[in-house]
Coordinates of C-alpha atoms and ligand atoms in Angstrom, one line a residue:
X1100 CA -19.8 -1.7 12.9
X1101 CA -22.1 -4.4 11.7
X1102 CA -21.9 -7.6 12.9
X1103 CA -24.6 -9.7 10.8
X1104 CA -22.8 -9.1 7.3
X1105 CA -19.1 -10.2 8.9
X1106 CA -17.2 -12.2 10.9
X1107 CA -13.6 -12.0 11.5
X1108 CA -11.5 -14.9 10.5
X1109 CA -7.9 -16.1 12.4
X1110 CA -5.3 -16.6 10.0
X1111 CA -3.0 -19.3 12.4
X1112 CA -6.2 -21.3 14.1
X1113 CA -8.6 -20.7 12.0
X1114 CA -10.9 -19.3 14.8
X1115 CA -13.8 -17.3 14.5
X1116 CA -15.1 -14.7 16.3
X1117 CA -17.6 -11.5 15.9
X1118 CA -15.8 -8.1 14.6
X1119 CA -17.1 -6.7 18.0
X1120 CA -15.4 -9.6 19.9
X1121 CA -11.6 -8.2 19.0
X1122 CA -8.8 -7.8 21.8
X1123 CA -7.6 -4.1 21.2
X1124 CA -4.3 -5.3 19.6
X1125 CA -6.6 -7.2 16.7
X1126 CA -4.4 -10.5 17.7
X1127 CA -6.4 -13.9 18.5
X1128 CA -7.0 -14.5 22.1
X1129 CA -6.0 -18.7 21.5
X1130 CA -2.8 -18.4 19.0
X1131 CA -1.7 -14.5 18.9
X1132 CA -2.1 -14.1 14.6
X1133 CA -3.8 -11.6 13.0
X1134 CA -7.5 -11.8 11.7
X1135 CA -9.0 -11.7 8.5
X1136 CA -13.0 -10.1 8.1
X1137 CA -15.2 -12.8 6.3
X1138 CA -18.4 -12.5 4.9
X1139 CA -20.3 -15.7 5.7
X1140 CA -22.8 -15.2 3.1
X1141 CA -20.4 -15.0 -0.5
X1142 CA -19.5 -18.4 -0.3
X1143 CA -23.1 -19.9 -0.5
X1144 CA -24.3 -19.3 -4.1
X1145 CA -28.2 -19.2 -2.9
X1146 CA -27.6 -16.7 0.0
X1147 CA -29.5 -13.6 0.0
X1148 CA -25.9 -11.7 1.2
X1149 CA -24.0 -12.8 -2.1
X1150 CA -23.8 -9.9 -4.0
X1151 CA -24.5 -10.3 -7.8
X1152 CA -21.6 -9.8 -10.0
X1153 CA -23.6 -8.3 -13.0
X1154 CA -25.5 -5.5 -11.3
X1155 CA -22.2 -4.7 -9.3
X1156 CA -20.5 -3.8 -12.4
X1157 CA -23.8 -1.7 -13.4
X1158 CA -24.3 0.2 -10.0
X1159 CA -20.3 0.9 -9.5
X1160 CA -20.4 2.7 -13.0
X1161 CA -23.8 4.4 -12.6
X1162 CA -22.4 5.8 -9.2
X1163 CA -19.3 7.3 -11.3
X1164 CA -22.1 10.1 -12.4
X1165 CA -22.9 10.6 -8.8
X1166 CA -22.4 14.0 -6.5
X1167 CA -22.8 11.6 -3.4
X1168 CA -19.3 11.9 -1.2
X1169 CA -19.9 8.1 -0.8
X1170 CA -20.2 7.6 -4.3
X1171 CA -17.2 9.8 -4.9
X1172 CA -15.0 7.8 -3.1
X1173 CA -12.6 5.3 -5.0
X1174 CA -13.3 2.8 -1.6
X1175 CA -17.2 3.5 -1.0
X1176 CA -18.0 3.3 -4.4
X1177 CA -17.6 -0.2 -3.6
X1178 CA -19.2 -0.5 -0.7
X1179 CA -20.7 -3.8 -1.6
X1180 CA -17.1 -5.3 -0.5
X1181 CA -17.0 -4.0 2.4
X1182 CA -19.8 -4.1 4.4
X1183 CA -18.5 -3.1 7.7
X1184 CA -20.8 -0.3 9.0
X1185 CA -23.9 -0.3 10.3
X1186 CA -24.8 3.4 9.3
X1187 CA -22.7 4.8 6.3
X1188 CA -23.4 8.2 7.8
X1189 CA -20.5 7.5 10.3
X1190 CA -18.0 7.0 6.8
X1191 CA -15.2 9.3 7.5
X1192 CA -14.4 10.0 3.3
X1193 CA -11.7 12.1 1.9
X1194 CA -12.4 11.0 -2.1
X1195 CA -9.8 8.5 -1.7
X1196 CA -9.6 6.0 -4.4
X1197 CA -9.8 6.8 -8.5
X1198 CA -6.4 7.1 -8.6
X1199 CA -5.1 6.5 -12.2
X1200 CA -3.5 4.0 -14.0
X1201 CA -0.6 5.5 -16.3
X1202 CA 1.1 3.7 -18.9
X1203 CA 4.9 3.6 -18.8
X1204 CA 5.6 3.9 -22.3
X1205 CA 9.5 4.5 -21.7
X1206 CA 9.9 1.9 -19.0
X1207 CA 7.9 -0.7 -21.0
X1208 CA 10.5 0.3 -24.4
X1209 CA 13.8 0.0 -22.2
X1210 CA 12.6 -3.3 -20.9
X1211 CA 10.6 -4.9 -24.4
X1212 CA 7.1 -5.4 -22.8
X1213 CA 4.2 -4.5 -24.4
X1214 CA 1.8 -3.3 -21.5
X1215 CA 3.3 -1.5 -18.4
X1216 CA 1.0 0.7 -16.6
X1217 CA 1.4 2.4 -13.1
X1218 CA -0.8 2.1 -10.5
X1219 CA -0.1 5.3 -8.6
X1220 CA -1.6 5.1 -5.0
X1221 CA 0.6 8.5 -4.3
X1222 CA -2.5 10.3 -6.1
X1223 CA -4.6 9.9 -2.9
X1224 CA -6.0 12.6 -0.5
X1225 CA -3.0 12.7 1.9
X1226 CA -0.2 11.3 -1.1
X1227 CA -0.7 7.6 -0.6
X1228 CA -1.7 4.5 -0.8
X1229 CA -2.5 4.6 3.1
X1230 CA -6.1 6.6 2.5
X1231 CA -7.9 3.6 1.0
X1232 CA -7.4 2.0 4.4
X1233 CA -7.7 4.3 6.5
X1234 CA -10.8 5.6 5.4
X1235 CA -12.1 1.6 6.6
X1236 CA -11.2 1.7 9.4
X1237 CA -11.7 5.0 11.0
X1238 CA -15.2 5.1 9.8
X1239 CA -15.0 1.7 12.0
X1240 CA -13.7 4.1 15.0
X1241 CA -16.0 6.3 14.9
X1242 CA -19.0 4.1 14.7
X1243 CA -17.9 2.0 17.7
X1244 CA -17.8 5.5 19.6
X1245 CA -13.9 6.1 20.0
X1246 CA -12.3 9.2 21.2
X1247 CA -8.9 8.7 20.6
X1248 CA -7.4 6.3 17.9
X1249 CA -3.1 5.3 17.5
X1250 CA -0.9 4.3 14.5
X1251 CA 3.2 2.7 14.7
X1252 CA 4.1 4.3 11.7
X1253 CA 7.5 4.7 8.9
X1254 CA 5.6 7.9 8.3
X1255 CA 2.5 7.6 5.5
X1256 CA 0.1 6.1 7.7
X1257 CA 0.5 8.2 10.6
X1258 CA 0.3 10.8 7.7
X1259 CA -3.1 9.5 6.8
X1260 CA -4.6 8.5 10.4
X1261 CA -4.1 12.1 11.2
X1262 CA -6.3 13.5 8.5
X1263 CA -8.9 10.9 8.6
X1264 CA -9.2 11.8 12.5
X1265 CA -9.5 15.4 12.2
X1266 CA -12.0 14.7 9.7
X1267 CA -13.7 12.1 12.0
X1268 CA -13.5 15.0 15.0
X1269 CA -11.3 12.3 16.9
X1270 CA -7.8 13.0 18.6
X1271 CA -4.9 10.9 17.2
X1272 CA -1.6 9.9 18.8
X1273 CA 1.2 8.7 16.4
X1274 CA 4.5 7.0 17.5
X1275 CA 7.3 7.4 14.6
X1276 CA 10.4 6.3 15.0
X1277 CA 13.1 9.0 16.0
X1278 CA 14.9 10.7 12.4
X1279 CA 14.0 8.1 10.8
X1280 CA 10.7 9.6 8.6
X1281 CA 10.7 11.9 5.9
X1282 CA 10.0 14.9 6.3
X1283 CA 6.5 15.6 4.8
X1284 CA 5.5 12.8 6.3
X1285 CA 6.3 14.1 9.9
X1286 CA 5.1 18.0 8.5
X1287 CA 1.3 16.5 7.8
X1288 CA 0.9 14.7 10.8
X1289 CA 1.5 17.9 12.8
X1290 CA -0.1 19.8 10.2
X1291 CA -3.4 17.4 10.7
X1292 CA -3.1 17.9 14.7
X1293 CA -2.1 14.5 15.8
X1294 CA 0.1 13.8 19.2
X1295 CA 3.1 13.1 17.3
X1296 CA 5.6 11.1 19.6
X1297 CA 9.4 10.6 18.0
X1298 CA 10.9 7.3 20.3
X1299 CA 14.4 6.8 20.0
X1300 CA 13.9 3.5 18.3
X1301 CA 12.6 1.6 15.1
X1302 CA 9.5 1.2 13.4
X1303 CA 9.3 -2.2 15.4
X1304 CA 10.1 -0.8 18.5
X1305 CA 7.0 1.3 18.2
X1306 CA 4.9 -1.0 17.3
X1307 CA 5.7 -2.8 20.7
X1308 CA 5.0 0.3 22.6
X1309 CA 2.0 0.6 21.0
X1310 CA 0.9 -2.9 21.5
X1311 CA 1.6 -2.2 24.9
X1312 CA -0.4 1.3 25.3
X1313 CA -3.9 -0.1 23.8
X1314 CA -3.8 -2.7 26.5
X1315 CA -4.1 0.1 29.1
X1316 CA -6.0 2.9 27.2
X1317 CA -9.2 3.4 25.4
X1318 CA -7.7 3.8 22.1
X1319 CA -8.3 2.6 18.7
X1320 CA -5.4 0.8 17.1
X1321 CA -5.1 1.6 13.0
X1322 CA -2.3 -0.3 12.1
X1323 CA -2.5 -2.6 9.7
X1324 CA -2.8 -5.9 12.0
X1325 CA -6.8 -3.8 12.2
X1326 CA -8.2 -6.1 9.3
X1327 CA -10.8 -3.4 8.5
X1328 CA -7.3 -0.8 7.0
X1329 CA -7.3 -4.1 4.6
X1330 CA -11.0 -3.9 3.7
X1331 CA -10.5 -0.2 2.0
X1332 CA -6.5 -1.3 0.8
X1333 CA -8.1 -4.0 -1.2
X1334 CA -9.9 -1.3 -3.1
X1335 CA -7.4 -0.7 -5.4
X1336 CA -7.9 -4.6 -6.7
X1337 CA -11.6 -4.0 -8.1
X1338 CA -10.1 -0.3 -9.8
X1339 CA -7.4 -2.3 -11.7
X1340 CA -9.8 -5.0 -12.8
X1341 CA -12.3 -2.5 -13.8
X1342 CA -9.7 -0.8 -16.1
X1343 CA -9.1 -4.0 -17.8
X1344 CA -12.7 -3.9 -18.4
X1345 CA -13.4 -7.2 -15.3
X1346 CA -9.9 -9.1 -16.7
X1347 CA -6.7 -8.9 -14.6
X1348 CA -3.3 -7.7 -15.9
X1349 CA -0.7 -11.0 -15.7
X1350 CA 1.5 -9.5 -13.2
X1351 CA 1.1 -6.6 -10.2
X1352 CA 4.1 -5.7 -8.6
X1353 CA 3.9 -4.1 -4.9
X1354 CA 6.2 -2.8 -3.0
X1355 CA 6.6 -4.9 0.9
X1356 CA 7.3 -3.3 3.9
X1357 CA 5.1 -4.8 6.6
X1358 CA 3.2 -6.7 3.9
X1359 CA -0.6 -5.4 4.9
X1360 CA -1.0 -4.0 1.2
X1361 CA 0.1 -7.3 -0.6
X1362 CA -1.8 -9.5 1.2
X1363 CA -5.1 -6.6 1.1
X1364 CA -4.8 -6.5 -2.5
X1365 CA -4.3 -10.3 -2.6
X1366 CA -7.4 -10.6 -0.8
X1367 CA -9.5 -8.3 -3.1
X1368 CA -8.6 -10.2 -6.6
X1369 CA -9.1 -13.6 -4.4
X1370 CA -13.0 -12.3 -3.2
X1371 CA -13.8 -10.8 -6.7
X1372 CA -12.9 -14.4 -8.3
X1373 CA -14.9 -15.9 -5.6
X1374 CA -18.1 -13.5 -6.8
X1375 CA -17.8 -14.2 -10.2
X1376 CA -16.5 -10.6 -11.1
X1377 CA -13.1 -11.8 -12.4
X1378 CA -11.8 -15.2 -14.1
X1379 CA -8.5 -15.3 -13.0
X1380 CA -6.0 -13.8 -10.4
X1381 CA -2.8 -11.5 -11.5
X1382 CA 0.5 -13.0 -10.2
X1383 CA 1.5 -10.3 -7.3
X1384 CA 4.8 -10.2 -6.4
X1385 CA 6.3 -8.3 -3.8
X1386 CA 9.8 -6.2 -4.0
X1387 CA 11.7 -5.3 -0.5
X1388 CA 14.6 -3.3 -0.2
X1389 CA 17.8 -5.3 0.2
X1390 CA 18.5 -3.8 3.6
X1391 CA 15.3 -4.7 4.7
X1392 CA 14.3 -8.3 3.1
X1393 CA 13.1 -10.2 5.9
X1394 CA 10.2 -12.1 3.0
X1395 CA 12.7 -12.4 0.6
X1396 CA 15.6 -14.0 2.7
X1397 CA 12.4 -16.7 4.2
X1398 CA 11.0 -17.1 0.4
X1399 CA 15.3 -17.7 -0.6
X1400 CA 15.8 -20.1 2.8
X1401 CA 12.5 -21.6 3.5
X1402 CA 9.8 -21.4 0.9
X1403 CA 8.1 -18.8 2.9
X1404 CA 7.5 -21.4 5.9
X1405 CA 9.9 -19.2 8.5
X1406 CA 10.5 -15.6 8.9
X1407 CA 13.8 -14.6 10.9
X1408 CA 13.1 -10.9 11.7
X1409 CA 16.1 -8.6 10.7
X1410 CA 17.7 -4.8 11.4
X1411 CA 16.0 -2.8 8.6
X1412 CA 18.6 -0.4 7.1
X1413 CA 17.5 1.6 3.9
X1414 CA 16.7 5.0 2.7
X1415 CA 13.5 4.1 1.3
X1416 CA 12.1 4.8 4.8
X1417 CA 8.9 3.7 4.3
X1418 CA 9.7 0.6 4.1
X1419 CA 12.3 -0.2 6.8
X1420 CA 10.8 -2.7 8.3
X1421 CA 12.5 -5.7 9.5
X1422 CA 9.6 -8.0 11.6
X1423 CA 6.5 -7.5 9.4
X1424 CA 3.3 -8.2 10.6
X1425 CA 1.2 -9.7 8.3
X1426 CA 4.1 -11.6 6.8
X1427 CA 1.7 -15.1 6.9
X1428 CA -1.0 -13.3 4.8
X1429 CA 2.0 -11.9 2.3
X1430 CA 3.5 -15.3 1.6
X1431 CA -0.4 -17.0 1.0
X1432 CA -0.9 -14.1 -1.6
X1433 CA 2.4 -14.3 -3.5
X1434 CA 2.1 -18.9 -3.7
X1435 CA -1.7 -18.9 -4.4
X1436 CA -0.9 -16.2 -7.6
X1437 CA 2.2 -17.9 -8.7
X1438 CA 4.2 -14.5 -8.2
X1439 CA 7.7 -13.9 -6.2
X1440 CA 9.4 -12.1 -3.4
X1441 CA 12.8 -10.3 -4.5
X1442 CA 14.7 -7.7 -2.8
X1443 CA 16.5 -4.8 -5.1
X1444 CA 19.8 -2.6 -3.7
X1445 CA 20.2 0.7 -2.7
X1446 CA 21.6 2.1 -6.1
X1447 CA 18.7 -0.1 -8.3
X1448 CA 16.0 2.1 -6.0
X1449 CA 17.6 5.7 -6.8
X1450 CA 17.8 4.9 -10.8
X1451 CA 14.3 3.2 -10.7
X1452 CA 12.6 6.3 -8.7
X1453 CA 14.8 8.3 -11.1
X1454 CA 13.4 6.5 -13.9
X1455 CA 9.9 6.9 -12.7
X1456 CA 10.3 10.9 -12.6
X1457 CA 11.4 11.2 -15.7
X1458 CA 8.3 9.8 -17.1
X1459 CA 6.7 12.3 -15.2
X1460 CA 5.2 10.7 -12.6
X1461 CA 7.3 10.2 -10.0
X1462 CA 7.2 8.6 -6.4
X1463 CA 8.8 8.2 -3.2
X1464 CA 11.9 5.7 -2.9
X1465 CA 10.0 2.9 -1.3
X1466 CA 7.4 2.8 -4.5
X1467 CA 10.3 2.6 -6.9
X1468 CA 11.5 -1.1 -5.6
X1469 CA 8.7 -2.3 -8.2
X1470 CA 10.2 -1.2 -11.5
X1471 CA 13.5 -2.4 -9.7
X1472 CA 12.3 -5.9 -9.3
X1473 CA 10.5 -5.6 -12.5
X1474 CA 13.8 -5.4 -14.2
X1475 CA 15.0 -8.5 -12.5
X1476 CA 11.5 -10.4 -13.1
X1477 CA 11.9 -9.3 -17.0
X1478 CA 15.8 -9.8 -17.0
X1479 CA 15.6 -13.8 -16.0
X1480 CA 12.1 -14.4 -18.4
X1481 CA 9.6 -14.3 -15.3
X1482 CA 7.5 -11.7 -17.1
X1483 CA 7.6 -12.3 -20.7
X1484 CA 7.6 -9.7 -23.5
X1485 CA 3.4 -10.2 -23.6
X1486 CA 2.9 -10.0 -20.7
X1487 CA 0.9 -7.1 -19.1
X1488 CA 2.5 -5.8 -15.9
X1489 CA 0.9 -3.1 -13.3
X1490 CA 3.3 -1.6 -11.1
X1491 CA 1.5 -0.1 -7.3
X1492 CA 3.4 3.2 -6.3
X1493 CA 2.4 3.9 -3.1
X1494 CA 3.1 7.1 -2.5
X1495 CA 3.8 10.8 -4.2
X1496 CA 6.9 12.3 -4.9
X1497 CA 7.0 14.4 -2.5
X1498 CA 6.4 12.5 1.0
X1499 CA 10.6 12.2 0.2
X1500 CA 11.7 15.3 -1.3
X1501 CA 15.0 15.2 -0.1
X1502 CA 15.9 12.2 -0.9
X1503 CA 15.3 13.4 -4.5
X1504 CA 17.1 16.4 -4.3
X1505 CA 20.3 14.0 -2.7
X1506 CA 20.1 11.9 -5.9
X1507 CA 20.2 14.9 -8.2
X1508 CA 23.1 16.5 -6.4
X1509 CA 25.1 13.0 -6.6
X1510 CA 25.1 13.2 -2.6
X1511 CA 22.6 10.7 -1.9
X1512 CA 25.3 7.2 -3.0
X1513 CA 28.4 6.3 -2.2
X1514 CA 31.1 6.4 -4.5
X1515 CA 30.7 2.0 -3.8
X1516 CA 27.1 2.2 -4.4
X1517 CA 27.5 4.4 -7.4
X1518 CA 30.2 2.2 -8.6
X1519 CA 29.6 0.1 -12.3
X1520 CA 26.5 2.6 -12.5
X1521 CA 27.8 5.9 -13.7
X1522 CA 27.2 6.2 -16.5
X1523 CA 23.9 5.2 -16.1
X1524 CA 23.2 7.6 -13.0
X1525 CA 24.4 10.7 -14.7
X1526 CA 22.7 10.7 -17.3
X1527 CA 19.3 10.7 -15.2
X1528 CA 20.6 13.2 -12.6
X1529 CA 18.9 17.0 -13.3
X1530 CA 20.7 18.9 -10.9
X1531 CA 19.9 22.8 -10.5
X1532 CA 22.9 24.8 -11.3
X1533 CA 23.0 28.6 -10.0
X1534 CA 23.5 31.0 -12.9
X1535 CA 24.0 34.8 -13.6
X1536 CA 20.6 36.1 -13.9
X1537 CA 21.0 37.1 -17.8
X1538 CA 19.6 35.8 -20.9
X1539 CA 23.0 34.6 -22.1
X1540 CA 23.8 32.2 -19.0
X1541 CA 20.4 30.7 -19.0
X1542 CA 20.8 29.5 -22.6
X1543 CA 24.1 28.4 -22.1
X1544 CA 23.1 26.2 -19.6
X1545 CA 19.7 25.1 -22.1
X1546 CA 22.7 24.2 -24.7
X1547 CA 24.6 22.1 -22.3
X1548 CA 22.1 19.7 -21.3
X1549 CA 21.6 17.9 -24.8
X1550 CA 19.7 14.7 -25.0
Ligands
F0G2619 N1 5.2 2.1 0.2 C1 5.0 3.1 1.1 C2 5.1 4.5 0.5 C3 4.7 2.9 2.4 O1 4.5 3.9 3.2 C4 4.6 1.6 2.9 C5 4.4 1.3 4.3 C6 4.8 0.5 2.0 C7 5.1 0.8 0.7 C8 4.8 -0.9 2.4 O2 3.4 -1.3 2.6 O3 3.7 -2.1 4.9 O4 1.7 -2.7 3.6 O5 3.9 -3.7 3.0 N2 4.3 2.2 5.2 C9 3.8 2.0 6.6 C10 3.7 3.3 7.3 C11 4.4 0.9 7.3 O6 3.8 3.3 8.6 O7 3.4 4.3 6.7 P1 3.2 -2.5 3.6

């Protein structure tokens, strides 16, 4: 880890200390918040460290022809925004990153706007939007000399730490919380050789054991409160504004669980202004899950100022979160873009993931809260007709699988959840139907599903 290019930056006191300065729980020693990494150098237009906005734009596409694993990776590519290590031998790289940018060309008709595109994050190495940062920050581990490194996790990142690790050569340990992960999610952490432990709690509950654990042990803690996981999620900021040829879309919509990603992304358009590579800054708004709203209720109750921590209850497992971390970080992002915070239901998830698949992309629930809140933004004039919109799903279609299958079946509602929606839900629902194994059944059933 380099500490001449970087400082790290508190987000409540405004202290500043050296990256290799950090407590193991990345919280500051005088007011307990979380930490930013500053570069010292962008803000002073004569410094020698302020990267030139120009011949950034020129290398980053001349390293697209590259056969360098550095320069194949959607993070390293831009290594000139994150200049954490001191040796980019130690990068632990997967190819993370380039992940495309569909349009929605359904989506965008139903809801009478002219540019909708999906980010989809679910497109990386491991299935999500997780690899970005993790990438960061375990090439971080491995250069500070770390055997073992630990994640809290609803299931993706613990899905990611794992691989990164037994890339890296480094043991991981991983506390999920107890039937309460999808399954593909639990599948790759085993499959990728971590220490898996279930505890019979929530996500928050691990993350207090954990907080605990890295007090006692040498281990290296890659949640998101570890600023450098933000360094690679921003990432994704400089690939949108490179698709819209160095402009910004008008809106991003993101999907908030313990709000690292929102305020990462927040942080990349905010640096890229700062650099001169951008004019202006998207509006990012964030979506939660009704059941697990603890931003929304403080943006609906006190402008963001106070966040009353709640029981998380939703299927979108990913995000069932109730006392998010970087909540501070979230709410700066959302007023300095001029975006929202909304939470969607249960039944306006399963039609939007629904909706999603049937443009043949899909995505696990917790992605879908973004064409959810979309329809609300579009519904009450927020996003105007004009407007271009990018919508981050975070993660692939099959993390979740069953929760698919559930919607298909028509077990995954209630009958109250389903009710007013019917019509709508049926005629989205594909389930698979067992049939006689003839020729004459098989078309039968072909003739029966019209439209
Ligand atoms: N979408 C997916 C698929 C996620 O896995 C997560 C978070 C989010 C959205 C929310 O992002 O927390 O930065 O606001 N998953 C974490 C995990 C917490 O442990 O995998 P966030």
């Amino acid at each position: 880890m380099t500490d001449n290019l970087h400082q790290l930056h508190c987000f409540g006191c405004g202290e500043r200390i050296s990256g290799s300065a950090a407590r193991p729980d990345f919280r500051c020693a005088q007011c307990g918040d979380l930490f930013e990494v500053e570069y010292p150098g962008w803000s002073q237009r004569q410094s020698n460290n302020r990267p030139n906005s120009g011949a950034l734009k020129w290398l980053w596409r001349e390293r697209r022809c590259s056969s360098e694993a550095l320069d194949q990776s959607g993070v390293w590519r831009f290594r000139e925004l994150l200049p954490i290590l001191n040796s980019y031998g130690n990068a632990i790289t997967l190819r993370e990153g380039n992940t495309p940018l569909y349009t929605l060309t359904r989506a965008a008709r139903a809801l009478g706007i002219d540019q909708l595109f999906a980010k989809h994050q679910g497109m990386n190495p491991t299935g999500s939007f997780k690899d970005t940062g993790m990438t960061a920050a375990m090439s971080v581990a491995r250069e500070l000399g770390f055997e073992w490194v630990a994640c809290a996790s609803t299931g993706n990142t613990s899905a990611a730490m794992a691989a990164y690790a037994a890339r890296a050569g480094l043991r991981s340990l991983v506390l999920i919380p107890d039937g309460k992960i999808a399954w593909g999610k639990l599948a790759q952490a085993m499959d990728y050789g971590a220490v898996t432990c279930q505890l019979k709690t929530d996500f928050d509950g691990c993350v207090k054991v954990l907080a605990k654990i890295v007090q006692e042990a040498p281990i290296y803690l890659l949640n998101s409160v570890n600023p450098y996981r933000l360094e690679g999620q921003k990432t994704p900021a400089i690939e949108i504004a490179e698709a819209f040829d160095w402009n910004v879309p008008d809106h991003l919509i993101v999907p908030g669980g313990n709000l690292a990603n929102s305020s990462a992304l927040g942080k990349g358009f905010r640096e890229m202004r700062e650099l001169g590579l951008i004019a202006r800054l998207p509006r990012i708004s964030v979506i939660q899950a009704e059941g697990a709203n603890p931003l929304a209720r403080s943006f609906a109750q006190s402008e963001g100022t106070a966040l009353e921590p709640v029981e998380a209850h939703t299927r979108a497992t990913a995000i069932r979160i109730g006392n998010p971390a970087s909540w501070r970080k979230a709410v700066r992002v959302i007023q300095e873009t001029g975006g929202w915070c909304l939470d969607v239901t249960e039944t306006e998830i399963a039609i939007a993931k629904a909706e999603l698949g049937a443009e043949g992309l899909g995505c696990e629930p917790a992605s879908a809260v973004t064409l959810a809140g979309l329809k609300k933004l579009r519904a009450d004039g927020r996003v105007a007709p004009s407007d271009s919109v990018v919508l981050l799903l975070t993660g692939h279609t099959l993390k979740d699988a069953d929760y698919t299958i559930d919607f298909h079946r028509g077990t995954l509602l209630t009958e109250q959840e389903a009710s007013g929606h019917e019509a709508e839900i049926d005629a989205l629902r594909r389930n698979a139907v067992g049939v006689d194994a003839t020729p004459e059944a098989v078309l039968a059933v072909m003739k029966g599903s019209a439209g």
